[in-house]
Short mmCIF file of C-alpha atoms in Angstrom, two decimals:
data_model
loop_
_atom_site.label_atom_id
_atom_site.label_comp_id
_atom_site.label_asym_id
_atom_site.label_seq_id
_atom_site.Cartn_x
_atom_site.Cartn_y
_atom_site.Cartn_z
CA MET W 1 73.06 214.44 119.96
CA THR W 2 74.10 213.56 116.48
CA GLY W 3 77.25 213.03 114.55
CA SER W 4 80.16 210.68 114.36
CA ALA W 5 80.90 210.88 118.09
CA GLN W 6 77.68 208.98 118.82
CA ARG W 7 78.14 206.25 116.25
CA PRO W 8 79.32 202.88 117.51
CA LEU W 9 82.92 201.90 116.91
CA LEU W 10 83.69 198.80 114.89
CA PHE W 11 87.13 197.37 115.66
CA LEU W 12 88.15 195.28 112.66
CA ASP W 13 90.81 192.60 112.48
CA VAL W 14 92.23 191.66 109.07
CA ASP W 15 93.54 188.08 109.20
CA GLY W 16 90.50 185.83 109.51
CA PRO W 17 87.65 188.32 109.07
CA LEU W 18 88.89 189.89 105.81
CA ILE W 19 91.57 187.44 104.68
CA PRO W 20 90.23 183.93 105.19
CA PHE W 21 92.80 181.27 106.07
CA GLY W 22 93.24 177.86 107.62
CA ALA W 23 90.52 175.97 105.76
CA THR W 24 90.99 172.28 105.25
CA PRO W 25 90.77 170.82 101.74
CA ARG W 26 87.41 169.42 102.80
CA GLN W 27 86.14 172.90 103.72
CA ARG W 28 87.45 174.52 100.53
CA ALA W 29 88.02 171.80 97.93
CA ASP W 30 88.65 174.40 95.22
CA GLY W 31 90.75 176.65 97.44
CA TYR W 32 89.92 180.22 98.34
CA PRO W 33 88.14 182.49 95.90
CA THR W 34 90.24 185.36 94.62
CA TYR W 35 89.13 188.82 93.58
CA ARG W 36 90.35 191.72 91.51
CA THR W 37 89.66 195.39 92.01
CA GLY W 38 90.57 198.54 90.16
CA ALA W 39 90.94 200.46 93.41
CA ALA W 40 94.45 199.28 94.21
CA PRO W 41 96.34 198.41 91.02
CA GLY W 42 99.51 196.44 91.62
CA LYS W 43 98.78 195.77 95.29
CA PRO W 44 98.00 192.02 94.99
CA GLU W 45 101.54 191.41 93.80
CA SER W 46 102.91 193.09 96.94
CA ASN W 47 100.89 190.71 99.11
CA PRO W 48 99.25 187.74 97.38
CA LEU W 49 96.77 187.32 100.25
CA LEU W 50 95.06 190.60 99.32
CA SER W 51 93.34 188.87 96.41
CA ARG W 52 91.42 186.76 98.95
CA ILE W 53 89.68 189.88 100.25
CA ASP W 54 86.28 190.33 98.64
CA PRO W 55 86.06 194.02 97.63
CA ALA W 56 82.29 193.87 98.35
CA LEU W 57 83.13 193.75 102.06
CA GLY W 58 84.00 197.46 101.96
CA PRO W 59 80.50 198.69 101.07
CA GLY W 60 79.06 196.14 103.51
CA LEU W 61 81.18 197.51 106.34
CA THR W 62 80.35 201.10 105.44
CA ALA W 63 76.62 200.30 105.38
CA LEU W 64 76.77 199.23 109.04
CA GLY W 65 76.95 202.90 110.03
CA CYS W 66 79.86 202.57 112.45
CA ASP W 67 83.14 204.36 112.88
CA LEU W 68 85.53 201.75 111.50
CA VAL W 69 88.87 201.30 113.26
CA TRP W 70 91.64 198.90 112.28
CA ALA W 71 92.34 196.52 115.18
CA THR W 72 95.05 194.46 113.55
CA THR W 73 98.75 193.79 113.62
CA TRP W 74 98.77 195.10 110.05
CA MET W 75 98.77 198.55 111.71
CA ASP W 76 99.23 201.37 109.12
CA GLU W 77 99.70 198.82 106.35
CA ALA W 78 95.95 198.20 106.58
CA ASN W 79 95.40 201.74 105.30
CA GLU W 80 98.10 201.42 102.64
CA CYS W 81 96.99 198.07 101.19
CA ILE W 82 93.57 197.01 102.41
CA ALA W 83 91.54 200.23 102.64
CA PRO W 84 92.05 201.05 98.93
CA TRP W 85 91.25 197.44 97.98
CA LEU W 86 87.94 197.74 99.85
CA GLY W 87 87.20 201.28 98.69
CA LEU W 88 87.47 202.59 102.25
CA PRO W 89 88.99 205.88 103.33
CA GLU W 90 92.01 205.90 105.62
CA LEU W 91 90.82 204.59 108.99
CA PRO W 92 92.12 205.12 112.51
CA VAL W 93 94.47 202.36 113.68
CA VAL W 94 94.65 201.00 117.21
CA ALA W 95 98.16 201.54 118.51
CA TRP W 96 98.92 198.45 120.54
CA PRO W 97 100.77 199.02 123.81
CA GLU W 98 104.06 197.35 124.60
CA PRO W 99 103.62 193.98 126.33
CA ALA W 100 103.19 194.33 130.08
CA TYR W 101 103.05 192.07 133.12
CA ASP W 102 99.24 191.97 132.84
CA ASP W 103 99.57 190.40 129.40
CA GLU W 104 101.10 187.24 130.86
CA LEU W 105 98.33 187.03 133.46
CA ASP W 106 95.71 187.64 130.78
CA ARG W 107 97.11 184.84 128.58
CA ARG W 108 97.02 182.48 131.54
CA ASP W 109 93.38 183.43 132.13
CA GLY W 110 92.50 183.07 128.42
CA LEU W 111 92.06 186.79 127.74
CA HIS W 112 93.13 187.95 124.28
CA TRP W 113 95.92 190.53 124.23
CA LYS W 114 93.67 192.95 122.29
CA THR W 115 90.81 192.97 124.80
CA ARG W 116 92.06 195.51 127.34
CA PRO W 117 93.40 197.97 124.73
CA LEU W 118 90.14 197.88 122.78
CA VAL W 119 88.03 198.56 125.87
CA ASP W 120 90.39 201.41 126.73
CA ARG W 121 90.12 202.80 123.18
CA ALA W 122 86.31 202.59 123.25
CA GLU W 123 86.19 204.89 126.30
CA GLY W 124 82.69 203.72 127.19
CA ARG W 125 81.28 204.02 123.65
CA THR W 126 79.18 201.29 122.13
CA PHE W 127 81.46 199.04 120.11
CA VAL W 128 81.70 195.92 118.02
CA TRP W 129 84.89 193.91 117.80
CA VAL W 130 85.17 191.63 114.76
CA ASP W 131 87.95 189.06 115.09
CA ASP W 132 88.59 185.35 114.67
CA GLU W 133 90.21 184.83 118.08
CA ILE W 134 87.51 186.04 120.49
CA THR W 135 86.69 183.71 123.39
CA ALA W 136 84.24 183.48 126.27
CA ALA W 137 86.95 184.95 128.53
CA ASP W 138 87.05 188.09 126.39
CA ARG W 139 83.26 188.42 126.44
CA ALA W 140 83.14 188.02 130.22
CA TRP W 141 85.91 190.58 130.77
CA VAL W 142 84.27 193.14 128.49
CA ALA W 143 80.90 192.60 130.18
CA ALA W 144 82.53 193.23 133.56
CA TYR W 145 84.70 196.22 132.64
CA HIS W 146 83.05 198.09 129.76
CA PRO W 147 80.15 200.34 130.81
CA GLY W 148 78.48 200.51 127.39
CA PRO W 149 77.03 197.96 125.00
CA ALA W 150 79.61 195.80 123.25
CA LEU W 151 79.42 192.94 120.79
CA LEU W 152 82.42 190.67 120.43
CA HIS W 153 81.72 188.93 117.14
CA ARG W 154 83.88 185.93 116.29
CA VAL W 155 84.33 185.19 112.60
CA ASP W 156 85.24 181.75 111.29
CA PRO W 157 88.74 182.36 109.84
CA ALA W 158 88.28 179.64 107.23
CA ARG W 159 85.34 181.56 105.75
CA GLY W 160 85.97 185.21 106.62
CA LEU W 161 83.09 187.66 106.97
CA THR W 162 79.90 186.24 105.47
CA ASP W 163 76.40 187.51 104.79
CA ALA W 164 75.32 185.83 108.04
CA ASP W 165 77.98 187.81 109.95
CA PHE W 166 76.78 191.06 108.38
CA ALA W 167 73.17 190.22 109.28
CA ALA W 168 74.15 189.54 112.90
CA LEU W 169 76.20 192.75 113.11
CA ASP W 170 73.42 194.83 111.55
CA ALA W 171 70.75 193.37 113.87
CA TRP W 172 72.84 194.00 116.97
CA LEU W 173 73.73 197.53 115.90
CA ARG W 174 70.08 198.39 115.18
CA ALA W 175 69.12 197.17 118.65
CA ASN W 176 71.95 199.08 120.38
CA ARG W 177 71.95 202.55 118.83
#
C-alpha cells in the first residue's frame, strides 16, 4: 500500500522544539539567535518569540517524510503564525480533550497529559512525538499501550531542534517504515 495513510505521523510541539527557551546565560551568552523570513511578513511583531524559530526547520521537517501534526497548546494559532514562518502548509491540529479524572492519576504517575491523546490520535500508526517534556513514564506507557512503532523524542528546550535531533529522527524513521 502506498500513500499518505501509510506514512508515519509526527506530532510536533512548538515551545521547546521550535521556539527555544529557558537557557541560562552560560548556555547562551549572546542570547538566542533570531531569524527573518519573507513567508510571514508582520508576524514577528504579533509574537516576538516567532523570530527565534529557524525557518530552515520547515524544510527539515518536510524532508522527514511524515504526516506532520501540531501537538501543541498553540492549537490553530500554529497554522496561523508558525506554519507560514516555516513554509509549511496548514497542518492538522490535535484537539486536546477536557481534563478528566485520569489526568490527575497520570500526573501523579508522571505521565504527560498529552500522552494518552496522542496514542489515541495515532490509532495504531507508526508515530514520532517531538516535545521537550517527554519522560521515561511516557515512553513506558506508549510501549505498553500503542501497538505500532513509536519514538518519543525529547528535545532540549534551551536549544530547540538541532541537526543531531534531525539525524536521530531520520535514522529511526528509515528503520521503522
